[in-house]
Amino acid sequence: MALDKPVFIKPKLTLFNIIIGIILVMGLILTILRFTKGIGAVTNLDNNNPWGIWIGFDLLCGVALAAGGYVTSASCYIFGLKRYHSAVRPAILTAFLGYALVVLALHYDLGRPLRLPYPIFYSQGTSSLLFEVGLCVFLYLTVLFVEFTPAAFEWLGLKKIRAIVVKLILLLTIFGVILSTLHQSSLGALFMIVPSKLHPLWYSGYLPIYFFISSMFAGMSMVIFEGSLAHRYLENEMDATHKKEASGVAFGFAKAASLIMMGYCATKLIGLAVDNNWHFLGTSWGLWFMFEVVGFVAFPAVLFAMGSREKNLTMVRFAAIWTILGIILNRLNISIVAFNYHLPAADRYFPSLSEIGTSVFIVTLGIVAYRFITTRMPILHEHPDYKAH
Amino acid sequence: MAISRRKFLSCIGAAALTTTTNGLSKAYGASNKHFKGHPDSFGILHDITKCIGCRKCEAACNKVNELTQPEKSFEDLSILDQKRRTDANIYTVVNKFKHDTRAPVFVKKQCNHCMEPACASACFVKALNKTKTGAVIYDESLCVGCRYCMIACPFEIPAYEYHKALTPRITKCTMCYPRLLEGKLPGCVEACPKEALIFGERDKLLKAAWQRIYRYPDQYLEHIYGEHEMGGTSWLYLSKHPFSKIGMREDLGKKSAPELTTGPLSAVPIVVGLWPVLLTGVYAISKRKDKITKEEKEKAVAQTTALAKEDTEKKLEALREKMTREKTSAINFEVKKALEEAEKTDAADKTDDKAPEESGKEEN
């Protein structure tokens, strides 16, 4: 069986490719610096601020925005919404790449990255929520990898193995939802141990619930956002089914996301009421909190609702980008902005250029890998030999 | 019907989720056990009123732990004007607080060796442990360097060797655990010239501290810092001035760190138990819904076809009947016509009298 597309496609010298090349070179230099001079040389981290954007952005946002995988595959395979079928593969691919990059980014942040398997295989600290995160992310990365393999097998023409994996899809999807529920929520629960360091408006007994619920609409928004990017830049990889179903996926997810986001706002209100934190709303922290919840959750929720009702694709796509920014804002607020709020300004953290550069490098790696795979494997189109599985 | 079934199911899901979340805060309440610390574990009482800020404890700590020498010697007291915290090479610091116009207050800061340490409960490789001596110690051979212990510590104690590229460690006061095992006092306690640091069994230190408070009520606040803070710590503090005014947080609460995280941890078995059943159910329902839709569709098609067939047959029958009727009437008409004709010819024959039988035969 011949390959669908060749492995090596000669790169063209476009502006996009040049920028990507520059970023990759910069990333390599930063990587060398990090592993020769230490974390202290490239970051602004210190003893009061042990976690910076490599955790706040790369890990927390990365995992939340990779939630599209479990959301889409659950809607298609468990809830039986078959019209989302063409969106499953791109979503699984993004989720897999997202998690793989989260693990890669961890290698920069951890002091001894080669010991990353320790918590799972060597010395299990089961009382730690970070252990739960680690175990679930490890297992889920494996699940996503297996879920992704049919596309690679089709590309390589390995029919028999593909047939076996395809039979496991329901099982894998259910397993994926369990693991996602656990680690999405426990990323929020990581901060349950610091009521004295995280501002009361963000600290809540509902933190795990907030993280889990917000991961759902984060994932849906990412599916919509990626869809719009793919339509602009990778349209020749798409088949007729994908194109036909794409706007339906966007409107369906927009409607679902707007409902979930409204629910999320309601649970935020409940959280405020349970801890009786109303008086903080009048402070400048309160303003910042309202900016996040009203400006970046309630507002795009309304946009989603209007966009899906009026079948306005531009509005839906705009709302998706807005929601993604809101998720990033929320995760950074919890891990950085409202964390250590009690410390004087001089002791607060702001990322260094090299930290930002490393994060940009890792995101760029993701884009390159996504493009490499979608231009070769049957992701945005169905393989002619395996129609309708 | 199908939609209401799904709605019902999602309601069950929502209900299950709310019960689990409501249950979270009560999860630990179900157990009656309360950890009071290892029996006879040691502690250190820091009587802040007695500290003169001589930094002898800092010097001793540096020596017994074989840490790198600072640039300025420990004799230099000018550094007390800065507010300092522990660092990779500094396990303990003394800070100066000016209180009103009277003499300044000196407070020693180091790991408090919590009874139920946040750092140990946060560590995902068990690199931090509370020993039976009371000391919280660190095992660098396990540490992955995630720094979650530093996030978790409410006293902001653990520090990190940020400038080591390949083998960075967490560092913090060990209560001189190796010296304790040898039967020696912790370095700082041994070096203190004013008995501002007293080493002993924590229970006995607590009693002694309360005795001091009762005996000299105007010298001490009626609060031993560390008796209950974050579930209690092995280090205990006596002070005249409110602790919050001398750099010690009083808003930490009495809950130990593990109590803060039992809720989310107890949700794990609920999710693992509930989700597979619920999701398989959702799958089965959506599958069945599809099947029913398909069956109903087939049935409807069959019914329509049958109806259409019947209808056509009826129409055909009617048409056939009509045609038969028309044919019969046509025949009758023809017969009648023929008969009339015949009668006419009969009458004509009678008048013309020529071969009547022949013409009658032709007509028929």
Short mmCIF file of C-alpha atoms in Angstrom, two decimals, chain A residues 34-41 45-51 77-82 109-112 115-116 118-119 122-132 170 174 177-178 181-182 189-190 192-197 203 209 212 339-340 342-343, chain B residues 6 21-22 85-88 118 120-126 140-148 150-154 156 158-160 162-168 230 249 251-252 257 260-261 264-265 267-268 271-272 275-276 279-280 282-283 286 290:
data_model
loop_
_atom_site.label_atom_id
_atom_site.label_comp_id
_atom_site.label_asym_id
_atom_site.label_seq_id
_atom_site.Cartn_x
_atom_site.Cartn_y
_atom_site.Cartn_z
CA ARG A 34 18.16 26.87 30.09
CA PHE A 35 19.98 23.56 30.29
CA THR A 36 23.46 24.99 30.74
CA LYS A 37 22.88 28.00 32.99
CA GLY A 38 19.81 26.86 34.92
CA ILE A 39 16.26 28.11 35.39
CA GLY A 40 17.49 31.16 37.29
CA ALA A 41 19.42 32.45 34.29
CA LEU A 45 11.32 33.12 39.07
CA ASP A 46 12.39 33.42 42.67
CA ASN A 47 11.72 31.86 46.04
CA ASN A 48 8.44 33.73 46.50
CA ASN A 49 7.28 33.06 42.94
CA PRO A 50 8.25 29.50 42.08
CA TRP A 51 5.74 29.20 39.23
CA TYR A 77 -19.11 8.92 19.92
CA ILE A 78 -20.93 8.98 23.29
CA PHE A 79 -23.76 11.45 22.72
CA GLY A 80 -24.16 10.23 19.16
CA LEU A 81 -24.00 13.65 17.49
CA LYS A 82 -22.67 12.25 14.22
CA ASP A 109 10.28 24.17 34.14
CA LEU A 110 11.18 21.11 36.20
CA GLY A 111 14.49 21.23 37.99
CA ARG A 112 15.29 17.63 37.10
CA ARG A 115 12.94 12.38 36.82
CA LEU A 116 9.52 13.12 35.33
CA TYR A 118 9.33 9.28 39.24
CA PRO A 119 5.87 10.22 40.56
CA TYR A 122 9.12 5.24 41.44
CA SER A 123 7.78 7.14 44.44
CA GLN A 124 4.06 7.95 44.41
CA GLY A 125 3.04 10.93 46.51
CA THR A 126 -0.66 10.09 46.44
CA SER A 127 -1.67 12.85 48.86
CA SER A 128 -0.68 15.46 46.29
CA LEU A 129 -3.08 16.89 43.74
CA LEU A 130 -0.10 17.28 41.47
CA PHE A 131 0.23 13.50 41.55
CA GLU A 132 -3.35 13.23 40.28
CA LEU A 170 -15.85 4.07 22.46
CA ILE A 174 -15.05 7.13 27.89
CA VAL A 177 -13.62 11.81 29.54
CA ILE A 178 -12.87 10.31 32.98
CA THR A 181 -12.61 15.36 34.27
CA LEU A 182 -10.01 14.39 36.84
CA ALA A 189 -7.58 22.03 42.94
CA LEU A 190 -3.78 22.52 42.96
CA MET A 192 -6.87 24.72 47.09
CA ILE A 193 -3.83 24.32 49.33
CA VAL A 194 -3.05 28.07 49.33
CA PRO A 195 -5.99 29.98 50.78
CA SER A 196 -3.44 32.38 52.28
CA LYS A 197 -1.73 33.21 48.98
CA TYR A 203 -9.77 31.11 45.79
CA ILE A 209 -15.47 22.70 39.28
CA PHE A 212 -13.54 21.57 34.66
CA PHE A 339 -1.36 34.64 43.40
CA ASN A 340 0.86 36.21 46.09
CA HIS A 342 -0.37 39.94 49.62
CA LEU A 343 3.28 40.53 48.69
CA ARG B 6 -31.91 12.62 27.33
CA THR B 21 -19.49 18.70 45.24
CA ASN B 22 -21.69 19.27 48.28
CA ARG B 85 13.48 35.60 53.85
CA THR B 86 15.07 32.19 53.66
CA ASP B 87 17.15 31.45 50.59
CA ALA B 88 18.94 28.56 48.95
CA ALA B 118 1.74 21.52 53.46
CA ALA B 120 4.93 17.11 52.38
CA SER B 121 1.26 16.76 51.43
CA ALA B 122 1.94 18.68 48.19
CA CYS B 123 4.98 16.68 47.17
CA PHE B 124 4.10 14.21 44.41
CA VAL B 125 7.17 12.02 44.98
CA LYS B 126 7.21 11.95 48.81
CA GLU B 140 16.99 15.18 47.32
CA SER B 141 17.33 11.79 45.62
CA LEU B 142 13.56 11.81 44.89
CA CYS B 143 12.93 15.48 44.13
CA VAL B 144 11.81 16.26 40.58
CA GLY B 145 12.06 20.01 41.11
CA CYS B 146 8.42 20.96 40.49
CA ARG B 147 8.49 23.51 43.33
CA TYR B 148 4.88 22.79 44.35
CA MET B 150 7.20 26.24 47.68
CA ILE B 151 3.76 27.17 46.34
CA ALA B 152 2.06 25.21 49.11
CA CYS B 153 4.07 26.45 52.11
CA PRO B 154 2.01 29.11 53.91
CA GLU B 156 7.11 30.91 52.47
CA PRO B 158 11.39 26.37 51.07
CA ALA B 159 13.94 27.91 48.72
CA TYR B 160 15.36 26.65 45.47
CA TYR B 162 17.69 28.36 40.71
CA HIS B 163 21.20 28.72 39.38
CA LYS B 164 22.12 25.06 39.29
CA ALA B 165 21.47 23.86 35.75
CA LEU B 166 21.17 20.11 36.22
CA THR B 167 20.90 19.21 39.91
CA PRO B 168 18.98 21.95 41.66
CA MET B 230 -2.16 25.45 59.93
CA ARG B 249 0.45 35.93 59.30
CA ASP B 251 -4.98 34.71 58.88
CA LEU B 252 -3.74 31.21 58.09
CA ALA B 257 -2.94 21.62 54.51
CA LEU B 260 -7.71 21.72 52.49
CA THR B 261 -7.20 19.16 49.75
CA PRO B 264 -10.96 17.42 45.70
CA LEU B 265 -9.04 14.20 46.37
CA ALA B 267 -13.88 13.36 44.32
CA VAL B 268 -11.57 10.99 42.44
CA VAL B 271 -15.70 10.41 39.17
CA VAL B 272 -14.01 7.10 38.45
CA TRP B 275 -18.55 8.46 34.85
CA PRO B 276 -18.13 5.05 33.14
CA LEU B 279 -21.38 7.61 29.93
CA THR B 280 -22.04 4.04 28.85
CA VAL B 282 -25.68 7.87 27.60
CA TYR B 283 -24.10 5.93 24.78
CA SER B 286 -28.23 7.52 22.08
CA ASP B 290 -30.98 5.96 16.77
#
